[in-house]
PDB file of C-alpha atoms in Angstrom:
ATOM      1  CA  UNK A   1      30.700 137.178-194.612  1.00 53.00           C
ATOM      2  CA  UNK A   2      30.817 139.348-197.690  1.00 77.00           C
ATOM      3  CA  UNK A   3      30.413 142.649-195.946  1.00 92.00           C
ATOM      4  CA  UNK A   4      30.818 144.461-192.585  1.00 95.00           C
ATOM      5  CA  UNK A   5      28.322 143.065-190.210  1.00 96.00           C
ATOM      6  CA  UNK A   6      26.955 144.876-187.077  1.00 97.00           C
ATOM      7  CA  UNK A   7      24.832 143.455-184.298  1.00 97.00           C
ATOM      8  CA  UNK A   8      22.302 144.289-183.079  1.00 97.00           C
ATOM      9  CA  UNK A   9      20.760 146.438-185.734  1.00 95.00           C
ATOM     10  CA  UNK A  10      18.630 148.200-183.081  1.00 96.00           C
ATOM     11  CA  UNK A  11      19.071 148.619-179.412  1.00 97.00           C
ATOM     12  CA  UNK A  12      16.860 150.325-176.906  1.00 98.00           C
ATOM     13  CA  UNK A  13      18.211 150.792-173.405  1.00 97.00           C
ATOM     14  CA  UNK A  14      17.423 152.632-170.287  1.00 97.00           C
ATOM     15  CA  UNK A  15      19.342 155.599-169.207  1.00 97.00           C
ATOM     16  CA  UNK A  16      22.261 154.536-166.888  1.00 97.00           C
ATOM     17  CA  UNK A  17      22.531 150.968-168.410  1.00 98.00           C
ATOM     18  CA  UNK A  18      25.600 149.410-170.037  1.00 98.00           C
ATOM     19  CA  UNK A  19      25.579 148.427-173.666  1.00 98.00           C
ATOM     20  CA  UNK A  20      27.846 146.501-176.061  1.00 98.00           C
ATOM     21  CA  UNK A  21      27.829 146.920-179.892  1.00 98.00           C
ATOM     22  CA  UNK A  22      29.445 144.406-182.078  1.00 98.00           C
ATOM     23  CA  UNK A  23      31.273 144.772-185.405  1.00 98.00           C
ATOM     24  CA  UNK A  24      32.532 141.948-187.660  1.00 97.00           C
ATOM     25  CA  UNK A  25      34.714 143.373-190.361  1.00 96.00           C
ATOM     26  CA  UNK A  26      35.359 142.027-193.727  1.00 94.00           C
ATOM     27  CA  UNK A  27      37.631 138.958-193.420  1.00 93.00           C
ATOM     28  CA  UNK A  28      41.300 139.875-193.639  1.00 90.00           C
ATOM     29  CA  UNK A  29      40.885 143.665-193.149  1.00 92.00           C
ATOM     30  CA  UNK A  30      43.274 144.957-190.729  1.00 91.00           C
ATOM     31  CA  UNK A  31      41.956 148.457-190.243  1.00 91.00           C
ATOM     32  CA  UNK A  32      38.606 149.046-188.341  1.00 93.00           C
ATOM     33  CA  UNK A  33      36.916 152.277-187.494  1.00 93.00           C
ATOM     34  CA  UNK A  34      33.945 153.257-185.370  1.00 96.00           C
ATOM     35  CA  UNK A  35      31.772 156.427-186.164  1.00 96.00           C
ATOM     36  CA  UNK A  36      28.705 157.864-184.577  1.00 97.00           C
ATOM     37  CA  UNK A  37      26.028 159.522-186.659  1.00 95.00           C
ATOM     38  CA  UNK A  38      23.396 161.770-184.937  1.00 94.00           C
ATOM     39  CA  UNK A  39      20.135 162.650-186.680  1.00 90.00           C
ATOM     40  CA  UNK A  40      20.762 164.992-189.536  1.00 88.00           C
ATOM     41  CA  UNK A  41      24.559 164.887-189.243  1.00 92.00           C
ATOM     42  CA  UNK A  42      27.358 163.274-190.966  1.00 93.00           C
ATOM     43  CA  UNK A  43      29.143 160.512-189.253  1.00 95.00           C
ATOM     44  CA  UNK A  44      31.803 161.508-186.658  1.00 95.00           C
ATOM     45  CA  UNK A  45      35.015 159.548-185.900  1.00 94.00           C
ATOM     46  CA  UNK A  46      35.268 157.730-182.665  1.00 96.00           C
ATOM     47  CA  UNK A  47      38.234 155.331-182.756  1.00 94.00           C
ATOM     48  CA  UNK A  48      40.520 153.489-185.249  1.00 91.00           C
ATOM     49  CA  UNK A  49      42.066 150.142-184.944  1.00 92.00           C
ATOM     50  CA  UNK A  50      45.071 148.764-186.737  1.00 90.00           C
ATOM     51  CA  UNK A  51      45.242 145.100-185.915  1.00 90.00           C
ATOM     52  CA  UNK A  52      44.491 144.668-182.143  1.00 92.00           C
ATOM     53  CA  UNK A  53      45.733 148.048-181.122  1.00 90.00           C
ATOM     54  CA  UNK A  54      43.833 151.366-181.084  1.00 89.00           C
ATOM     55  CA  UNK A  55      45.891 153.590-183.331  1.00 86.00           C
ATOM     56  CA  UNK A  56      43.696 156.626-182.544  1.00 88.00           C
ATOM     57  CA  UNK A  57      41.028 156.824-179.937  1.00 92.00           C
ATOM     58  CA  UNK A  58      40.888 160.667-179.788  1.00 90.00           C
ATOM     59  CA  UNK A  59      37.336 160.670-180.983  1.00 93.00           C
ATOM     60  CA  UNK A  60      35.813 158.936-178.084  1.00 96.00           C
ATOM     61  CA  UNK A  61      33.596 161.589-176.408  1.00 95.00           C
ATOM     62  CA  UNK A  62      34.428 160.609-172.761  1.00 95.00           C
ATOM     63  CA  UNK A  63      35.641 157.769-170.595  1.00 95.00           C
ATOM     64  CA  UNK A  64      32.180 156.105-170.735  1.00 97.00           C
ATOM     65  CA  UNK A  65      33.102 154.938-174.145  1.00 98.00           C
ATOM     66  CA  UNK A  66      35.592 152.115-174.675  1.00 97.00           C
ATOM     67  CA  UNK A  67      36.331 149.724-177.530  1.00 97.00           C
ATOM     68  CA  UNK A  68      38.305 146.536-177.926  1.00 97.00           C
ATOM     69  CA  UNK A  69      39.506 144.308-180.878  1.00 96.00           C
ATOM     70  CA  UNK A  70      41.383 141.538-178.962  1.00 95.00           C
ATOM     71  CA  UNK A  71      42.103 139.216-181.804  1.00 94.00           C
ATOM     72  CA  UNK A  72      42.422 141.766-184.554  1.00 92.00           C
ATOM     73  CA  UNK A  73      39.099 140.813-186.011  1.00 94.00           C
ATOM     74  CA  UNK A  74      35.783 141.358-184.258  1.00 97.00           C
ATOM     75  CA  UNK A  75      35.420 144.682-182.272  1.00 98.00           C
ATOM     76  CA  UNK A  76      33.102 145.720-179.542  1.00 98.00           C
ATOM     77  CA  UNK A  77      32.149 149.228-178.647  1.00 98.00           C
ATOM     78  CA  UNK A  78      31.258 149.574-175.004  1.00 98.00           C
ATOM     79  CA  UNK A  79      29.211 152.275-173.443  1.00 98.00           C
ATOM     80  CA  UNK A  80      28.816 152.635-169.696  1.00 97.00           C
ATOM     81  CA  UNK A  81      26.205 154.581-167.772  1.00 97.00           C
ATOM     82  CA  UNK A  82      24.333 155.501-171.002  1.00 98.00           C
ATOM     83  CA  UNK A  83      22.794 158.890-171.366  1.00 97.00           C
ATOM     84  CA  UNK A  84      20.002 160.151-173.679  1.00 96.00           C
ATOM     85  CA  UNK A  85      22.537 162.209-175.638  1.00 96.00           C
ATOM     86  CA  UNK A  86      24.196 158.811-176.622  1.00 97.00           C
ATOM     87  CA  UNK A  87      21.315 157.985-178.906  1.00 97.00           C
ATOM     88  CA  UNK A  88      22.628 157.776-182.496  1.00 97.00           C
ATOM     89  CA  UNK A  89      23.523 155.400-185.158  1.00 96.00           C
ATOM     90  CA  UNK A  90      26.914 153.697-184.529  1.00 97.00           C
ATOM     91  CA  UNK A  91      28.683 152.772-187.808  1.00 96.00           C
ATOM     92  CA  UNK A  92      31.642 150.496-188.180  1.00 96.00           C
ATOM     93  CA  UNK A  93      33.928 150.362-191.129  1.00 93.00           C
ATOM     94  CA  UNK A  94      36.902 148.271-192.287  1.00 92.00           C
ATOM     95  CA  UNK A  95      39.569 148.612-194.987  1.00 88.00           C
ATOM     96  CA  UNK A  96      42.117 146.059-196.149  1.00 87.00           C
ATOM     97  CA  UNK A  97      45.339 147.662-194.803  1.00 76.00           C
ATOM     98  CA  UNK A  98      46.591 150.561-193.010  1.00 62.00           C
ATOM     99  CA  UNK A  99      47.235 152.114-196.380  1.00 62.00           C
ATOM    100  CA  UNK A 100      45.210 155.292-196.475  1.00 60.00           C
ATOM    101  CA  UNK A 101      44.624 155.099-200.216  1.00 63.00           C
ATOM    102  CA  UNK A 102      42.236 152.195-199.745  1.00 71.00           C
ATOM    103  CA  UNK A 103      38.505 152.813-199.406  1.00 78.00           C
ATOM    104  CA  UNK A 104      36.466 152.081-196.309  1.00 84.00           C
ATOM    105  CA  UNK A 105      33.554 149.655-196.333  1.00 89.00           C
ATOM    106  CA  UNK A 106      30.712 150.388-193.879  1.00 92.00           C
ATOM    107  CA  UNK A 107      28.306 148.238-192.089  1.00 94.00           C
ATOM    108  CA  UNK A 108      24.601 148.841-191.695  1.00 94.00           C
ATOM    109  CA  UNK A 109      25.008 150.442-188.348  1.00 95.00           C
ATOM    110  CA  UNK A 110      23.381 149.914-184.853  1.00 97.00           C
ATOM    111  CA  UNK A 111      20.731 152.310-184.059  1.00 96.00           C
ATOM    112  CA  UNK A 112      21.012 153.036-180.266  1.00 97.00           C
ATOM    113  CA  UNK A 113      18.169 154.632-178.484  1.00 97.00           C
ATOM    114  CA  UNK A 114      18.564 155.569-174.765  1.00 97.00           C
ATOM    115  CA  UNK A 115      15.134 156.204-172.991  1.00 97.00           C
TER     116      UNK A 115
ATOM    117  CA  UNK B   1      40.162 171.054-187.701  1.00 83.00           C
ATOM    118  CA  UNK B   2      38.924 169.783-191.064  1.00 90.00           C
ATOM    119  CA  UNK B   3      35.495 171.147-191.880  1.00 94.00           C
ATOM    120  CA  UNK B   4      33.448 169.520-194.739  1.00 97.00           C
ATOM    121  CA  UNK B   5      30.444 171.398-196.086  1.00 97.00           C
ATOM    122  CA  UNK B   6      27.881 170.079-198.647  1.00 97.00           C
ATOM    123  CA  UNK B   7      25.547 172.195-200.776  1.00 95.00           C
ATOM    124  CA  UNK B   8      22.663 172.029-201.291  1.00 95.00           C
ATOM    125  CA  UNK B   9      21.367 170.253-198.091  1.00 96.00           C
ATOM    126  CA  UNK B  10      18.342 168.826-200.054  1.00 96.00           C
ATOM    127  CA  UNK B  11      17.417 168.675-203.613  1.00 96.00           C
ATOM    128  CA  UNK B  12      14.100 167.604-205.375  1.00 97.00           C
ATOM    129  CA  UNK B  13      14.152 166.995-209.120  1.00 96.00           C
ATOM    130  CA  UNK B  14      12.166 165.248-211.864  1.00 97.00           C
ATOM    131  CA  UNK B  15      13.444 162.052-213.389  1.00 97.00           C
ATOM    132  CA  UNK B  16      15.864 162.503-216.268  1.00 97.00           C
ATOM    133  CA  UNK B  17      17.630 165.675-214.959  1.00 97.00           C
ATOM    134  CA  UNK B  18      21.381 165.948-214.736  1.00 97.00           C
ATOM    135  CA  UNK B  19      22.622 166.995-211.182  1.00 95.00           C
ATOM    136  CA  UNK B  20      25.591 168.433-209.471  1.00 96.00           C
ATOM    137  CA  UNK B  21      26.185 168.008-205.786  1.00 97.00           C
ATOM    138  CA  UNK B  22      28.894 170.151-204.214  1.00 97.00           C
ATOM    139  CA  UNK B  23      31.392 169.458-201.417  1.00 98.00           C
ATOM    140  CA  UNK B  24      34.029 171.813-199.910  1.00 98.00           C
ATOM    141  CA  UNK B  25      36.684 171.231-197.274  1.00 97.00           C
ATOM    142  CA  UNK B  26      38.807 173.656-195.437  1.00 95.00           C
ATOM    143  CA  UNK B  27      42.220 171.580-195.169  1.00 92.00           C
ATOM    144  CA  UNK B  28      43.769 170.490-198.413  1.00 91.00           C
ATOM    145  CA  UNK B  29      46.132 168.177-196.634  1.00 88.00           C
ATOM    146  CA  UNK B  30      44.082 164.984-197.687  1.00 90.00           C
ATOM    147  CA  UNK B  31      44.884 161.460-198.981  1.00 88.00           C
ATOM    148  CA  UNK B  32      41.658 161.013-200.935  1.00 91.00           C
ATOM    149  CA  UNK B  33      38.087 161.948-200.954  1.00 94.00           C
ATOM    150  CA  UNK B  34      35.087 159.408-201.069  1.00 94.00           C
ATOM    151  CA  UNK B  35      31.467 159.911-202.159  1.00 96.00           C
ATOM    152  CA  UNK B  36      29.058 157.769-200.313  1.00 96.00           C
ATOM    153  CA  UNK B  37      25.324 157.046-200.746  1.00 96.00           C
ATOM    154  CA  UNK B  38      23.071 156.322-197.551  1.00 95.00           C
ATOM    155  CA  UNK B  39      19.540 154.953-197.843  1.00 93.00           C
ATOM    156  CA  UNK B  40      17.153 155.614-194.969  1.00 86.00           C
ATOM    157  CA  UNK B  41      17.984 153.477-191.958  1.00 80.00           C
ATOM    158  CA  UNK B  42      20.971 151.982-193.815  1.00 83.00           C
ATOM    159  CA  UNK B  43      24.684 152.122-193.714  1.00 86.00           C
ATOM    160  CA  UNK B  44      26.922 153.844-196.114  1.00 92.00           C
ATOM    161  CA  UNK B  45      27.782 152.524-199.715  1.00 92.00           C
ATOM    162  CA  UNK B  46      30.952 153.635-201.216  1.00 91.00           C
ATOM    163  CA  UNK B  47      30.386 155.314-204.780  1.00 95.00           C
ATOM    164  CA  UNK B  48      33.620 156.788-205.893  1.00 94.00           C
ATOM    165  CA  UNK B  49      37.078 157.324-204.377  1.00 92.00           C
ATOM    166  CA  UNK B  50      39.316 159.917-205.797  1.00 93.00           C
ATOM    167  CA  UNK B  51      42.935 159.966-204.644  1.00 91.00           C
ATOM    168  CA  UNK B  52      44.568 163.336-203.922  1.00 91.00           C
ATOM    169  CA  UNK B  53      46.604 163.104-207.197  1.00 92.00           C
ATOM    170  CA  UNK B  54      43.618 162.580-209.412  1.00 94.00           C
ATOM    171  CA  UNK B  55      41.257 164.958-210.927  1.00 95.00           C
ATOM    172  CA  UNK B  56      38.192 162.812-211.365  1.00 95.00           C
ATOM    173  CA  UNK B  57      36.591 159.484-211.286  1.00 95.00           C
ATOM    174  CA  UNK B  58      33.757 157.920-213.177  1.00 97.00           C
ATOM    175  CA  UNK B  59      31.428 155.068-212.523  1.00 96.00           C
ATOM    176  CA  UNK B  60      28.467 154.608-214.869  1.00 97.00           C
ATOM    177  CA  UNK B  61      26.224 157.682-214.499  1.00 97.00           C
ATOM    178  CA  UNK B  62      28.363 159.036-211.769  1.00 98.00           C
ATOM    179  CA  UNK B  63      31.431 161.432-212.215  1.00 98.00           C
ATOM    180  CA  UNK B  64      33.227 162.914-209.302  1.00 97.00           C
ATOM    181  CA  UNK B  65      35.857 165.662-209.658  1.00 97.00           C
ATOM    182  CA  UNK B  66      38.350 166.939-207.146  1.00 97.00           C
ATOM    183  CA  UNK B  67      40.213 170.315-206.955  1.00 96.00           C
ATOM    184  CA  UNK B  68      42.402 169.752-203.919  1.00 93.00           C
ATOM    185  CA  UNK B  69      44.068 173.123-203.991  1.00 92.00           C
ATOM    186  CA  UNK B  70      40.751 174.895-203.763  1.00 95.00           C
ATOM    187  CA  UNK B  71      39.179 172.317-201.440  1.00 96.00           C
ATOM    188  CA  UNK B  72      36.350 171.402-203.726  1.00 97.00           C
ATOM    189  CA  UNK B  73      34.716 168.309-205.116  1.00 98.00           C
ATOM    190  CA  UNK B  74      31.659 167.869-207.190  1.00 98.00           C
ATOM    191  CA  UNK B  75      29.466 164.801-207.870  1.00 98.00           C
ATOM    192  CA  UNK B  76      27.795 164.780-211.189  1.00 97.00           C
ATOM    193  CA  UNK B  77      24.809 162.403-211.650  1.00 97.00           C
ATOM    194  CA  UNK B  78      23.659 162.075-215.262  1.00 98.00           C
ATOM    195  CA  UNK B  79      20.079 161.202-216.367  1.00 97.00           C
ATOM    196  CA  UNK B  80      18.822 161.009-212.720  1.00 97.00           C
ATOM    197  CA  UNK B  81      16.369 158.176-211.796  1.00 97.00           C
ATOM    198  CA  UNK B  82      14.029 157.577-208.832  1.00 97.00           C
ATOM    199  CA  UNK B  83      16.363 154.857-207.700  1.00 96.00           C
ATOM    200  CA  UNK B  84      18.971 157.544-207.124  1.00 97.00           C
ATOM    201  CA  UNK B  85      16.886 158.971-204.248  1.00 97.00           C
ATOM    202  CA  UNK B  86      19.102 158.833-201.165  1.00 97.00           C
ATOM    203  CA  UNK B  87      21.448 161.029-199.000  1.00 97.00           C
ATOM    204  CA  UNK B  88      24.896 161.503-200.598  1.00 98.00           C
ATOM    205  CA  UNK B  89      27.755 162.067-198.316  1.00 97.00           C
ATOM    206  CA  UNK B  90      31.245 163.432-199.033  1.00 97.00           C
ATOM    207  CA  UNK B  91      34.113 162.509-196.781  1.00 95.00           C
ATOM    208  CA  UNK B  92      37.849 163.361-196.963  1.00 93.00           C
ATOM    209  CA  UNK B  93      40.635 161.138-195.636  1.00 88.00           C
ATOM    210  CA  UNK B  94      43.115 163.299-193.600  1.00 82.00           C
ATOM    211  CA  UNK B  95      46.801 163.580-194.357  1.00 78.00           C
ATOM    212  CA  UNK B  96      47.701 165.254-191.003  1.00 75.00           C
ATOM    213  CA  UNK B  97      49.904 163.231-188.719  1.00 69.00           C
ATOM    214  CA  UNK B  98      47.668 163.693-185.677  1.00 64.00           C
ATOM    215  CA  UNK B  99      44.564 162.575-187.444  1.00 64.00           C
ATOM    216  CA  UNK B 100      45.962 160.117-190.018  1.00 67.00           C
ATOM    217  CA  UNK B 101      43.311 157.908-191.633  1.00 72.00           C
ATOM    218  CA  UNK B 102      40.309 159.666-190.099  1.00 83.00           C
ATOM    219  CA  UNK B 103      37.301 160.434-192.392  1.00 89.00           C
ATOM    220  CA  UNK B 104      35.674 163.788-192.100  1.00 93.00           C
ATOM    221  CA  UNK B 105      32.201 163.892-193.327  1.00 96.00           C
ATOM    222  CA  UNK B 106      29.742 166.560-194.575  1.00 97.00           C
ATOM    223  CA  UNK B 107      26.189 166.516-193.480  1.00 96.00           C
ATOM    224  CA  UNK B 108      25.149 165.243-196.833  1.00 96.00           C
ATOM    225  CA  UNK B 109      22.779 166.193-199.631  1.00 97.00           C
ATOM    226  CA  UNK B 110      19.384 164.648-199.533  1.00 97.00           C
ATOM    227  CA  UNK B 111      18.270 163.883-202.982  1.00 97.00           C
ATOM    228  CA  UNK B 112      14.680 163.009-204.128  1.00 97.00           C
ATOM    229  CA  UNK B 113      14.118 162.065-207.813  1.00 97.00           C
ATOM    230  CA  UNK B 114      10.438 161.832-208.571  1.00 96.00           C
ATOM    231  CA  UNK B 115       8.896 160.042-211.653  1.00 95.00           C
TER     232      UNK B 115
END
């Protein structure tokens, strides 16, 4: 597609359940990022992939959060044993290369609500 | 840790006014700075990217300046229109080895332009 695509756009889940959020980056982009945006805040970094590998996962809040990008394209963010505090908009972004001078293109986000 | 601050938090103006949105950051070790626009319930749209070696960038009615040494950027919007109503986010791309490539965001300025 022309832009970064995230599915689902909205997800409501019960506390304690497992969820998966999907990101389809722009075709050919090697760098992929996940951010989390809580209400009234700016996005906060979670994890950065360069190709298939996680180059920086230091933003993941705890071991309930995990992300994969097995073929260097689509990425899945996985959250186990969800908590109400995980409710936020999860944003995915991609950029053409690992060159830091290129801009990041963001998807529409997945709004996760844990009830 | 890089801290990004945006002032004002909210701004409401009549159509036609020229506006200045402010962004400051605490660590001058940056690759670039991006200004984004976020509409309610939507993802982020990149407006302007300024490299650390540049002083300003222009796109249409938008002009962004960067003073890296003092840790400041401004976004100037000329002849504002109701369609400019959105939240404007400033983000810096870190140049520190341990956080290379990570974007640090401010909380944004919520702009309302009324007819």
